PDB file of C-alpha atoms and ligand atoms in Angstrom:
ATOM      1  CA  MET A   1       8.414  -3.179 -21.326  1.00 88.00           C
ATOM      2  CA  ILE A   2       6.048  -5.058 -18.607  1.00 94.00           C
ATOM      3  CA  LEU A   3       5.789  -3.119 -15.304  1.00 97.00           C
ATOM      4  CA  ASN A   4       4.653  -5.699 -13.462  1.00 97.00           C
ATOM      5  CA  ASN A   5       8.656  -7.185 -14.100  1.00 97.00           C
ATOM      6  CA  PHE A   6      10.038  -4.024 -13.013  1.00 98.00           C
ATOM      7  CA  LEU A   7       8.895  -3.498 -10.337  1.00 98.00           C
ATOM      8  CA  LYS A   8      10.303  -7.268  -9.448  1.00 98.00           C
ATOM      9  CA  LYS A   9      13.174  -6.115  -9.908  1.00 98.00           C
ATOM     10  CA  ALA A  10      12.764  -3.099  -7.752  1.00 98.00           C
ATOM     11  CA  LEU A  11      11.582  -5.807  -5.243  1.00 98.00           C
ATOM     12  CA  LYS A  12      14.673  -8.003  -5.501  1.00 98.00           C
ATOM     13  CA  GLU A  13      17.470  -5.794  -5.658  1.00 98.00           C
ATOM     14  CA  LYS A  14      16.414  -3.066  -3.058  1.00 98.00           C
ATOM     15  CA  TRP A  15      15.035   0.306  -4.933  1.00 98.00           C
ATOM     16  CA  SER A  16      12.226   1.849  -5.702  1.00 98.00           C
ATOM     17  CA  LEU A  17      10.257   2.855  -9.640  1.00 98.00           C
ATOM     18  CA  GLY A  18       9.778   6.248  -9.028  1.00 99.00           C
ATOM     19  CA  HIS A  19       5.231   7.060  -9.712  1.00 99.00           C
ATOM     20  CA  PHE A  20       5.655  10.265 -10.464  1.00 99.00           C
ATOM     21  CA  ASN A  21       2.094  12.306 -10.843  1.00 98.00           C
ATOM     22  CA  VAL A  22       0.866  14.897 -13.991  1.00 98.00           C
ATOM     23  CA  ALA A  23      -0.755  17.860 -15.081  1.00 98.00           C
ATOM     24  CA  SER A  24       0.151  19.520 -17.550  1.00 98.00           C
ATOM     25  CA  PHE A  25       3.201  19.336 -20.829  1.00 98.00           C
ATOM     26  CA  GLU A  26       6.272  21.188 -18.471  1.00 98.00           C
ATOM     27  CA  GLN A  27       5.383  18.477 -16.260  1.00 98.00           C
ATOM     28  CA  ILE A  28       5.531  15.332 -17.901  1.00 98.00           C
ATOM     29  CA  LYS A  29       9.025  16.775 -19.494  1.00 98.00           C
ATOM     30  CA  ALA A  30      10.622  17.155 -17.357  1.00 99.00           C
ATOM     31  CA  ILE A  31       9.965  13.555 -15.420  1.00 99.00           C
ATOM     32  CA  ILE A  32      10.864  11.784 -19.076  1.00 98.00           C
ATOM     33  CA  LEU A  33      14.182  14.493 -19.719  1.00 98.00           C
ATOM     34  CA  ALA A  34      14.760  13.379 -15.849  1.00 99.00           C
ATOM     35  CA  ALA A  35      14.467   9.376 -16.859  1.00 98.00           C
ATOM     36  CA  LYS A  36      16.554  10.312 -20.413  1.00 98.00           C
ATOM     37  CA  GLU A  37      19.088  11.411 -18.053  1.00 98.00           C
ATOM     38  CA  LEU A  38      18.903   8.935 -15.521  1.00 98.00           C
ATOM     39  CA  ASN A  39      18.764   5.989 -17.609  1.00 98.00           C
ATOM     40  CA  SER A  40      15.573   5.064 -15.042  1.00 98.00           C
ATOM     41  CA  PRO A  41      12.478   3.279 -15.711  1.00 98.00           C
ATOM     42  CA  LEU A  42       9.570   5.440 -14.435  1.00 98.00           C
ATOM     43  CA  MET A  43       5.806   5.979 -13.690  1.00 98.00           C
ATOM     44  CA  LEU A  44       4.187   8.582 -14.451  1.00 99.00           C
ATOM     45  CA  GLY A  45       0.704   8.700 -13.088  1.00 98.00           C
ATOM     46  CA  VAL A  46      -2.500  10.746 -13.502  1.00 99.00           C
ATOM     47  CA  SER A  47      -6.097  11.379 -11.082  1.00 98.00           C
ATOM     48  CA  GLU A  48      -9.493  12.047 -11.649  1.00 98.00           C
ATOM     49  CA  GLY A  49      -8.175  15.614 -11.986  1.00 98.00           C
ATOM     50  CA  GLU A  50      -5.515  15.427 -13.564  1.00 98.00           C
ATOM     51  CA  ARG A  51      -6.583  13.033 -16.059  1.00 98.00           C
ATOM     52  CA  GLU A  52      -9.882  15.679 -16.376  1.00 98.00           C
ATOM     53  CA  TYR A  53      -7.379  18.627 -17.054  1.00 98.00           C
ATOM     54  CA  LEU A  54      -5.081  17.058 -19.792  1.00 98.00           C
ATOM     55  CA  GLY A  55      -7.965  14.422 -21.501  1.00 98.00           C
ATOM     56  CA  LEU A  56      -7.701  10.947 -21.010  1.00 98.00           C
ATOM     57  CA  LYS A  57      -6.843  10.118 -25.142  1.00 98.00           C
ATOM     58  CA  GLN A  58      -3.828  12.983 -24.866  1.00 98.00           C
ATOM     59  CA  ILE A  59      -2.019  11.777 -22.237  1.00 98.00           C
ATOM     60  CA  VAL A  60      -2.377   7.752 -23.530  1.00 98.00           C
ATOM     61  CA  ALA A  61      -0.803   9.523 -27.021  1.00 98.00           C
ATOM     62  CA  LEU A  62       1.726  11.620 -25.175  1.00 98.00           C
ATOM     63  CA  ILE A  63       3.181   8.919 -23.362  1.00 98.00           C
ATOM     64  CA  LYS A  64       3.056   6.637 -26.161  1.00 98.00           C
ATOM     65  CA  SER A  65       4.888   9.537 -28.430  1.00 98.00           C
ATOM     66  CA  PHE A  66       7.635  10.304 -25.534  1.00 98.00           C
ATOM     67  CA  ARG A  67       7.515   6.209 -24.923  1.00 98.00           C
ATOM     68  CA  GLU A  68       8.264   5.595 -28.974  1.00 97.00           C
ATOM     69  CA  GLU A  69      10.837   8.697 -29.424  1.00 98.00           C
ATOM     70  CA  THR A  70      13.084   7.785 -26.270  1.00 98.00           C
ATOM     71  CA  GLY A  71      12.971   3.662 -26.229  1.00 98.00           C
ATOM     72  CA  LEU A  72      12.540   4.147 -22.204  1.00 98.00           C
ATOM     73  CA  PRO A  73       9.552   2.330 -20.399  1.00 98.00           C
ATOM     74  CA  LEU A  74       7.561   4.655 -19.509  1.00 98.00           C
ATOM     75  CA  PHE A  75       3.767   3.628 -17.665  1.00 98.00           C
ATOM     76  CA  LEU A  76       1.179   5.542 -17.725  1.00 98.00           C
ATOM     77  CA  ASN A  77      -0.984   4.878 -14.637  1.00 98.00           C
ATOM     78  CA  ALA A  78      -4.421   6.023 -13.815  1.00 99.00           C
ATOM     79  CA  ASP A  79      -4.322   6.673 -10.787  1.00 99.00           C
ATOM     80  CA  HIS A  80      -6.383   6.927  -7.483  1.00 98.00           C
ATOM     81  CA  SER A  81      -9.104   5.806  -9.419  1.00 99.00           C
ATOM     82  CA  LYS A  82     -12.555   6.092  -6.893  1.00 98.00           C
ATOM     83  CA  SER A  83     -15.482   4.010  -9.443  1.00 98.00           C
ATOM     84  CA  VAL A  84     -14.475   0.629 -10.774  1.00 98.00           C
ATOM     85  CA  GLU A  85     -16.343   2.915 -14.128  1.00 98.00           C
ATOM     86  CA  SER A  86     -13.176   5.912 -14.117  1.00 98.00           C
ATOM     87  CA  ALA A  87     -11.228   2.430 -14.114  1.00 98.00           C
ATOM     88  CA  LYS A  88     -12.087   0.578 -16.929  1.00 98.00           C
ATOM     89  CA  LYS A  89     -12.476   3.683 -18.387  1.00 98.00           C
ATOM     90  CA  ALA A  90      -8.883   4.866 -18.303  1.00 98.00           C
ATOM     91  CA  ILE A  91      -8.368   0.877 -19.554  1.00 97.00           C
ATOM     92  CA  ASP A  92     -10.308   1.704 -22.148  1.00 97.00           C
ATOM     93  CA  ALA A  93      -8.228   4.588 -23.240  1.00 97.00           C
ATOM     94  CA  GLY A  94      -4.834   2.165 -23.578  1.00 96.00           C
ATOM     95  CA  PHE A  95      -3.555   3.012 -19.725  1.00 98.00           C
ATOM     96  CA  ASP A  96      -0.306   0.832 -18.482  1.00 97.00           C
ATOM     97  CA  SER A  97      -1.887   0.824 -15.366  1.00 98.00           C
ATOM     98  CA  VAL A  98      -4.972   1.250 -13.541  1.00 98.00           C
ATOM     99  CA  HIS A  99      -5.179   2.487  -9.472  1.00 99.00           C
ATOM    100  CA  ILE A 100      -8.624   1.802  -8.111  1.00 99.00           C
ATOM    101  CA  ASP A 101      -8.855   3.448  -4.834  1.00 98.00           C
ATOM    102  CA  LEU A 102     -12.277   2.069  -2.853  1.00 98.00           C
ATOM    103  CA  SER A 103     -10.208   1.933   0.652  1.00 98.00           C
ATOM    104  CA  LYS A 104     -13.452   4.810   1.573  1.00 98.00           C
ATOM    105  CA  LEU A 105     -15.856   1.965   1.012  1.00 98.00           C
ATOM    106  CA  SER A 106     -16.027  -1.013   3.403  1.00 98.00           C
ATOM    107  CA  PHE A 107     -13.516  -4.640   3.138  1.00 98.00           C
ATOM    108  CA  GLU A 108     -16.242  -5.415   0.763  1.00 98.00           C
ATOM    109  CA  GLU A 109     -17.451  -3.283  -0.974  1.00 98.00           C
ATOM    110  CA  ASN A 110     -13.253  -2.743  -1.760  1.00 98.00           C
ATOM    111  CA  ILE A 111     -12.796  -6.024  -2.347  1.00 99.00           C
ATOM    112  CA  LYS A 112     -15.960  -6.573  -4.937  1.00 98.00           C
ATOM    113  CA  GLY A 113     -15.403  -3.706  -7.128  1.00 99.00           C
ATOM    114  CA  THR A 114     -10.830  -3.717  -7.171  1.00 99.00           C
ATOM    115  CA  LYS A 115     -11.717  -7.829  -8.894  1.00 98.00           C
ATOM    116  CA  GLU A 116     -13.733  -6.593 -11.378  1.00 98.00           C
ATOM    117  CA  VAL A 117     -11.372  -4.272 -12.194  1.00 98.00           C
ATOM    118  CA  VAL A 118      -8.815  -6.970 -12.093  1.00 98.00           C
ATOM    119  CA  LYS A 119     -10.821  -9.169 -14.448  1.00 98.00           C
ATOM    120  CA  TYR A 120     -11.622  -6.100 -16.618  1.00 98.00           C
ATOM    121  CA  ALA A 121      -7.858  -5.750 -17.293  1.00 98.00           C
ATOM    122  CA  LYS A 122      -7.468  -9.382 -18.052  1.00 97.00           C
ATOM    123  CA  VAL A 123      -9.642  -9.623 -21.002  1.00 96.00           C
ATOM    124  CA  LYS A 124      -8.973  -6.812 -21.714  1.00 95.00           C
ATOM    125  CA  CYS A 125      -5.683  -7.671 -22.551  1.00 93.00           C
ATOM    126  CA  GLN A 126      -6.541 -11.090 -23.298  1.00 92.00           C
ATOM    127  CA  THR A 127      -8.956  -9.839 -26.347  1.00 91.00           C
ATOM    128  CA  SER A 128      -7.048  -7.422 -27.933  1.00 88.00           C
ATOM    129  CA  ASP A 129      -4.830  -7.238 -31.292  1.00 82.00           C
ATOM    130  CA  VAL A 130      -2.021  -5.972 -29.128  1.00 79.00           C
ATOM    131  CA  LYS A 131       0.379  -7.976 -26.304  1.00 79.00           C
ATOM    132  CA  CYS A 132      -0.490  -6.038 -22.708  1.00 86.00           C
ATOM    133  CA  GLN A 133      -0.032  -7.020 -19.490  1.00 93.00           C
ATOM    134  CA  ILE A 134      -2.077  -4.090 -17.776  1.00 97.00           C
ATOM    135  CA  SER A 135      -0.873  -3.684 -14.300  1.00 98.00           C
ATOM    136  CA  VAL A 136      -4.058  -3.842 -11.337  1.00 98.00           C
ATOM    137  CA  GLU A 137      -2.674  -1.147  -7.995  1.00 99.00           C
ATOM    138  CA  GLY A 138      -5.257  -2.167  -5.064  1.00 99.00           C
ATOM    139  CA  GLU A 139      -5.048   0.724  -2.008  1.00 98.00           C
ATOM    140  CA  LEU A 140      -6.844  -0.566   1.959  1.00 98.00           C
ATOM    141  CA  GLY A 141      -6.568   1.658   4.794  1.00 98.00           C
ATOM    142  CA  TYR A 142      -7.336   4.924   5.622  1.00 97.00           C
ATOM    143  CA  LEU A 143      -4.860   7.384   3.712  1.00 97.00           C
ATOM    144  CA  ARG A 144      -5.353  10.620   4.999  1.00 97.00           C
ATOM    145  CA  GLY A 145      -3.905  14.058   3.265  1.00 97.00           C
ATOM    146  CA  GLU A 146      -4.319  16.119   0.105  1.00 96.00           C
ATOM    147  CA  SER A 147      -1.353  16.863  -2.727  1.00 97.00           C
ATOM    148  CA  ARG A 148      -0.349  20.157  -1.727  1.00 97.00           C
ATOM    149  CA  ILE A 149       0.728  22.473   1.030  1.00 97.00           C
ATOM    150  CA  GLN A 150      -0.876  21.641   4.463  1.00 96.00           C
ATOM    151  CA  LYS A 151      -0.517  24.011   6.960  1.00 94.00           C
ATOM    152  CA  GLU A 152      -2.750  22.056   9.491  1.00 96.00           C
ATOM    153  CA  ILE A 153      -0.692  18.974  11.961  1.00 97.00           C
ATOM    154  CA  ILE A 154      -2.247  15.552  10.023  1.00 97.00           C
ATOM    155  CA  GLU A 155      -2.433  12.959  12.981  1.00 95.00           C
ATOM    156  CA  ILE A 156      -3.008   9.261  11.564  1.00 97.00           C
ATOM    157  CA  LYS A 157      -4.791   7.304  14.583  1.00 96.00           C
ATOM    158  CA  GLU A 158      -4.517   3.347  14.826  1.00 96.00           C
ATOM    159  CA  GLU A 159      -7.199   2.253  12.483  1.00 97.00           C
ATOM    160  CA  ASP A 160      -6.735   4.468   9.680  1.00 98.00           C
ATOM    161  CA  LEU A 161      -2.923   1.707   9.231  1.00 98.00           C
ATOM    162  CA  THR A 162      -2.862  -1.364   7.631  1.00 98.00           C
ATOM    163  CA  LYS A 163      -3.559  -4.488   9.018  1.00 98.00           C
ATOM    164  CA  PRO A 164      -1.108  -6.975   7.838  1.00 98.00           C
ATOM    165  CA  GLU A 165      -3.949  -9.696   8.077  1.00 98.00           C
ATOM    166  CA  LYS A 166      -6.437  -8.018   6.076  1.00 98.00           C
ATOM    167  CA  ALA A 167      -4.471  -7.239   3.816  1.00 98.00           C
ATOM    168  CA  LEU A 168      -3.239 -10.847   2.603  1.00 98.00           C
ATOM    169  CA  GLU A 169      -6.754 -11.704   2.670  1.00 98.00           C
ATOM    170  CA  PHE A 170      -7.504  -8.359   0.306  1.00 99.00           C
ATOM    171  CA  VAL A 171      -4.609  -9.339  -1.961  1.00 98.00           C
ATOM    172  CA  GLU A 172      -5.681 -12.818  -2.698  1.00 98.00           C
ATOM    173  CA  LYS A 173      -9.289 -12.354  -3.255  1.00 98.00           C
ATOM    174  CA  THR A 174      -9.004  -9.508  -5.772  1.00 98.00           C
ATOM    175  CA  GLY A 175      -5.873 -10.920  -8.109  1.00 98.00           C
ATOM    176  CA  ILE A 176      -4.318  -7.741  -7.729  1.00 98.00           C
ATOM    177  CA  ASP A 177      -0.151  -6.256  -8.978  1.00 98.00           C
ATOM    178  CA  ARG A 178       0.460  -3.776  -6.304  1.00 98.00           C
ATOM    179  CA  PHE A 179      -1.245  -3.148  -3.503  1.00 99.00           C
ATOM    180  CA  ALA A 180      -1.317   0.585  -1.767  1.00 99.00           C
ATOM    181  CA  PRO A 181      -0.692  -0.013   2.305  1.00 98.00           C
ATOM    182  CA  VAL A 182      -1.121   2.888   5.197  1.00 98.00           C
ATOM    183  CA  VAL A 183       2.009   2.840   7.127  1.00 98.00           C
ATOM    184  CA  GLY A 184       2.514   5.814   8.816  1.00 98.00           C
ATOM    185  CA  ASN A 185       1.872   8.128   5.135  1.00 98.00           C
ATOM    186  CA  ILE A 186      -0.240  10.767   4.443  1.00 97.00           C
ATOM    187  CA  HIS A 187      -0.786  12.453   0.678  1.00 98.00           C
ATOM    188  CA  GLY A 188       0.922  16.552   0.722  1.00 98.00           C
ATOM    189  CA  ILE A 189       3.112  17.676   3.588  1.00 97.00           C
ATOM    190  CA  SER A 190       1.286  19.141   7.110  1.00 97.00           C
ATOM    191  CA  ALA A 191       2.766  20.630   9.433  1.00 96.00           C
ATOM    192  CA  ASN A 192       4.379  17.702  11.320  1.00 96.00           C
ATOM    193  CA  GLU A 193       6.703  15.681  10.285  1.00 94.00           C
ATOM    194  CA  PRO A 194       5.357  11.865   9.026  1.00 96.00           C
ATOM    195  CA  LYS A 195       6.179   8.622  10.416  1.00 97.00           C
ATOM    196  CA  LEU A 196       6.919   5.477   8.541  1.00 98.00           C
ATOM    197  CA  ASP A 197       5.956   2.125  10.484  1.00 98.00           C
ATOM    198  CA  ILE A 198       8.884   0.732   8.995  1.00 98.00           C
ATOM    199  CA  GLU A 199       7.823  -2.416  11.278  1.00 98.00           C
ATOM    200  CA  ARG A 200       4.302  -2.475   9.719  1.00 98.00           C
ATOM    201  CA  ILE A 201       5.938  -2.635   5.823  1.00 98.00           C
ATOM    202  CA  LYS A 202       8.171  -5.242   7.025  1.00 98.00           C
ATOM    203  CA  ALA A 203       4.739  -6.999   7.917  1.00 98.00           C
ATOM    204  CA  LEU A 204       3.316  -7.439   5.319  1.00 98.00           C
ATOM    205  CA  ARG A 205       5.698  -7.273   2.915  1.00 98.00           C
ATOM    206  CA  LYS A 206       5.907 -11.163   4.871  1.00 98.00           C
ATOM    207  CA  ILE A 207       2.993 -11.850   5.019  1.00 98.00           C
ATOM    208  CA  LEU A 208       2.386 -11.242   0.757  1.00 98.00           C
ATOM    209  CA  PRO A 209       3.147 -12.850  -2.211  1.00 98.00           C
ATOM    210  CA  GLU A 210       6.410 -11.961  -3.756  1.00 97.00           C
ATOM    211  CA  ASN A 211       4.617 -10.904  -6.826  1.00 97.00           C
ATOM    212  CA  VAL A 212       2.535  -8.830  -5.593  1.00 98.00           C
ATOM    213  CA  ALA A 213       4.320  -5.338  -4.904  1.00 98.00           C
ATOM    214  CA  LEU A 214       4.054  -3.239  -2.543  1.00 98.00           C
ATOM    215  CA  VAL A 215       3.407   0.973  -2.851  1.00 99.00           C
ATOM    216  CA  LEU A 216       3.819   4.034  -1.291  1.00 99.00           C
ATOM    217  CA  HIS A 217       1.712   7.021  -1.391  1.00 98.00           C
ATOM    218  CA  GLY A 218       2.245  10.036  -0.055  1.00 98.00           C
ATOM    219  CA  GLY A 219       5.399   9.984  -1.034  1.00 98.00           C
ATOM    220  CA  SER A 220       6.526  13.728  -0.327  1.00 98.00           C
ATOM    221  CA  GLY A 221       7.437  15.236   1.976  1.00 98.00           C
ATOM    222  CA  ILE A 222       9.111  12.058   3.457  1.00 98.00           C
ATOM    223  CA  PRO A 223      12.864  12.456   5.427  1.00 98.00           C
ATOM    224  CA  ASP A 224      15.400  10.351   3.679  1.00 98.00           C
ATOM    225  CA  GLU A 225      15.935   8.400   5.490  1.00 98.00           C
ATOM    226  CA  GLN A 226      12.641   7.166   5.905  1.00 98.00           C
ATOM    227  CA  ILE A 227      12.694   7.022   2.070  1.00 99.00           C
ATOM    228  CA  LYS A 228      15.929   4.516   2.330  1.00 98.00           C
ATOM    229  CA  LYS A 229      15.200   1.761   5.099  1.00 98.00           C
ATOM    230  CA  ALA A 230      10.692   1.528   3.934  1.00 99.00           C
ATOM    231  CA  ILE A 231      13.032   0.763   0.505  1.00 98.00           C
ATOM    232  CA  GLU A 232      15.089  -2.103   2.617  1.00 98.00           C
ATOM    233  CA  ALA A 233      11.964  -2.979   4.067  1.00 98.00           C
ATOM    234  CA  GLY A 234      10.114  -3.340   0.547  1.00 98.00           C
ATOM    235  CA  ILE A 235       8.639  -1.115  -0.342  1.00 98.00           C
ATOM    236  CA  SER A 236       9.142  -0.628  -5.041  1.00 98.00           C
ATOM    237  CA  ASN A 237       7.186   2.014  -6.043  1.00 98.00           C
ATOM    238  CA  ILE A 238       6.757   5.736  -4.224  1.00 99.00           C
ATOM    239  CA  HIS A 239       4.559   8.168  -5.719  1.00 99.00           C
ATOM    240  CA  ILE A 240       4.701  11.626  -6.013  1.00 99.00           C
ATOM    241  CA  ASN A 241       3.373  14.614  -6.431  1.00 98.00           C
ATOM    242  CA  THR A 242       3.354  17.298  -3.659  1.00 98.00           C
ATOM    243  CA  GLU A 243       7.389  18.321  -4.212  1.00 98.00           C
ATOM    244  CA  ILE A 244       6.351  18.710  -7.925  1.00 98.00           C
ATOM    245  CA  ARG A 245       4.013  21.225  -7.400  1.00 98.00           C
ATOM    246  CA  VAL A 246       5.737  23.276  -5.277  1.00 98.00           C
ATOM    247  CA  VAL A 247       8.979  22.689  -7.422  1.00 98.00           C
ATOM    248  CA  TYR A 248       6.363  24.534 -10.073  1.00 98.00           C
ATOM    249  CA  ALA A 249       4.893  26.632  -8.618  1.00 98.00           C
ATOM    250  CA  GLU A 250       7.195  28.430  -7.305  1.00 98.00           C
ATOM    251  CA  THR A 251       9.677  28.458  -9.952  1.00 98.00           C
ATOM    252  CA  LEU A 252       6.718  30.581 -12.311  1.00 98.00           C
ATOM    253  CA  ARG A 253       6.183  32.604  -9.580  1.00 98.00           C
ATOM    254  CA  ARG A 254       9.712  33.257  -9.561  1.00 98.00           C
ATOM    255  CA  VAL A 255       9.870  33.886 -13.191  1.00 98.00           C
ATOM    256  CA  LEU A 256       6.516  36.066 -14.054  1.00 98.00           C
ATOM    257  CA  ALA A 257       8.780  38.652 -10.915  1.00 98.00           C
ATOM    258  CA  GLU A 258      11.464  38.845 -12.520  1.00 98.00           C
ATOM    259  CA  ASN A 259      10.731  38.869 -15.968  1.00 98.00           C
ATOM    260  CA  PRO A 260       7.758  40.675 -16.077  1.00 98.00           C
ATOM    261  CA  GLU A 261       7.310  41.894 -19.190  1.00 98.00           C
ATOM    262  CA  GLU A 262       7.299  38.386 -20.415  1.00 98.00           C
ATOM    263  CA  THR A 263       4.922  36.550 -22.359  1.00 98.00           C
ATOM    264  CA  THR A 264       5.822  33.694 -24.320  1.00 98.00           C
ATOM    265  CA  PRO A 265       5.150  30.291 -23.237  1.00 98.00           C
ATOM    266  CA  TYR A 266       8.150  28.981 -24.447  1.00 98.00           C
ATOM    267  CA  LYS A 267      10.373  32.125 -22.798  1.00 98.00           C
ATOM    268  CA  ILE A 268       8.369  31.459 -19.872  1.00 98.00           C
ATOM    269  CA  LEU A 269       7.168  27.301 -18.949  1.00 98.00           C
ATOM    270  CA  PRO A 270      11.765  26.508 -19.462  1.00 98.00           C
ATOM    271  CA  GLN A 271      12.778  27.319 -16.270  1.00 98.00           C
ATOM    272  CA  THR A 272       9.783  25.744 -14.592  1.00 98.00           C
ATOM    273  CA  ILE A 273      10.615  22.390 -16.984  1.00 98.00           C
ATOM    274  CA  GLU A 274      15.016  22.297 -15.743  1.00 98.00           C
ATOM    275  CA  ALA A 275      13.981  22.631 -11.404  1.00 98.00           C
ATOM    276  CA  MET A 276      11.088  20.428 -11.475  1.00 99.00           C
ATOM    277  CA  LYS A 277      13.561  17.731 -14.209  1.00 98.00           C
ATOM    278  CA  GLU A 278      16.243  18.810 -11.368  1.00 98.00           C
ATOM    279  CA  LYS A 279      14.014  17.454  -8.442  1.00 99.00           C
ATOM    280  CA  VAL A 280      12.915  14.156  -9.731  1.00 99.00           C
ATOM    281  CA  ALA A 281      16.330  13.548 -10.777  1.00 99.00           C
ATOM    282  CA  GLU A 282      16.189  14.180  -6.748  1.00 98.00           C
ATOM    283  CA  LYS A 283      13.991  11.065  -6.273  1.00 99.00           C
ATOM    284  CA  ILE A 284      15.607   8.866  -8.716  1.00 99.00           C
ATOM    285  CA  LYS A 285      18.751   9.234  -6.986  1.00 98.00           C
ATOM    286  CA  LEU A 286      16.969   8.297  -4.033  1.00 99.00           C
ATOM    287  CA  PHE A 287      14.670   5.785  -5.078  1.00 99.00           C
ATOM    288  CA  GLY A 288      17.870   3.636  -6.623  1.00 98.00           C
ATOM    289  CA  SER A 289      16.411   3.217  -9.887  1.00 98.00           C
ATOM    290  CA  GLU A 290      19.406   4.918 -11.982  1.00 98.00           C
ATOM    291  CA  ASP A 291      20.869   2.654 -14.817  1.00 98.00           C
ATOM    292  CA  LYS A 292      17.989   0.384 -14.733  1.00 98.00           C
ATOM    293  CA  ILE A 293      16.855  -0.299 -18.173  1.00 96.00           C
TER     294      ILE A 293
HETATM  295  O1  LIG B 301      -0.824   9.975  -5.369  1.00 92.53           O
HETATM  296  C1  LIG B 301      -0.080  10.768  -5.700  1.00 92.53           C
HETATM  297  C2  LIG B 301       0.780  10.470  -4.154  1.00 92.53           C
HETATM  298  O2  LIG B 301       0.473   9.947  -3.741  1.00 92.53           O
HETATM  299  C3  LIG B 301       1.526  11.027  -4.154  1.00 92.53           C
HETATM  300  O3  LIG B 301       1.928  12.039  -3.024  1.00 92.53           O
HETATM  301  O4  LIG B 301       1.544  14.898  -2.907  1.00 92.53           O
HETATM  302  O5  LIG B 301       2.298  13.560  -0.604  1.00 92.53           O
HETATM  303  O6  LIG B 301       3.676  13.922  -2.865  1.00 92.53           O
HETATM  304  P1  LIG B 301       2.786  12.806  -2.403  1.00 92.53           P
HETATM  305 ZN1  LIG B 302      -2.110   8.562  -4.106  1.00 92.53          ZN
END
């Protein structure tokens, strides 16, 4: 079960592999239950904050145990690794994938660090006892926002957007497997509706080599119609975090308010799992990854 092969298949068949962020056991359970029910491959992602909370070793062991038990293609990604060191730590811990996000650095520094991570991942697999292929994602452009509900309007400036020629140079010089551009997307849900630049996605898809997957970050809050057009234009991997967090928090607040005397976690939390599972299932169907194993 190789992540890059699923991404190639997704691009060819015009569907997208979901990437869902996790920070709790309930989220992990909900996502895997949805994958099982819909027979879908997917990625589970942990940002630096999320993996610090869960524990690097612990999240690797947990996903491995679910993979063994379910037989599902579940891939663990070190999402938004902000330094070469943190990406290397995730590779050493046994992640299937790393996202090295040096997009806040200069173009040259971004290339240098991303290239170093690509090389590290390759060497790790060549020298490892177990056969592996670690997928590496790089990012270019200024992606605004945070994975939460933001009350303010977030304006995207022309200079934030990823330029196709620069993207090609970045991809060629780094050797990455997945490329995350800024194409009208933001992290989290803002007061204004996002407007994806579908023509830019098409231009990126046209100029980049076929074996490099295009990743859409900030999938929460984007209307379904735009998501469908983005997949049609060549997006084969979509990240969702905020919408799951919102469902979790809203359900938990409601369950606690309705059952003020209840103190047993396994009686309180299953309703959050069920609600998050439904949200993930909705996204799997929207992305078209159902029955793609
Ligand atoms: O890497 C994580 C994602 O890009 C999540 O974005 O919070 O808007 O769903 P989101
Ligand atoms: Zn992201």
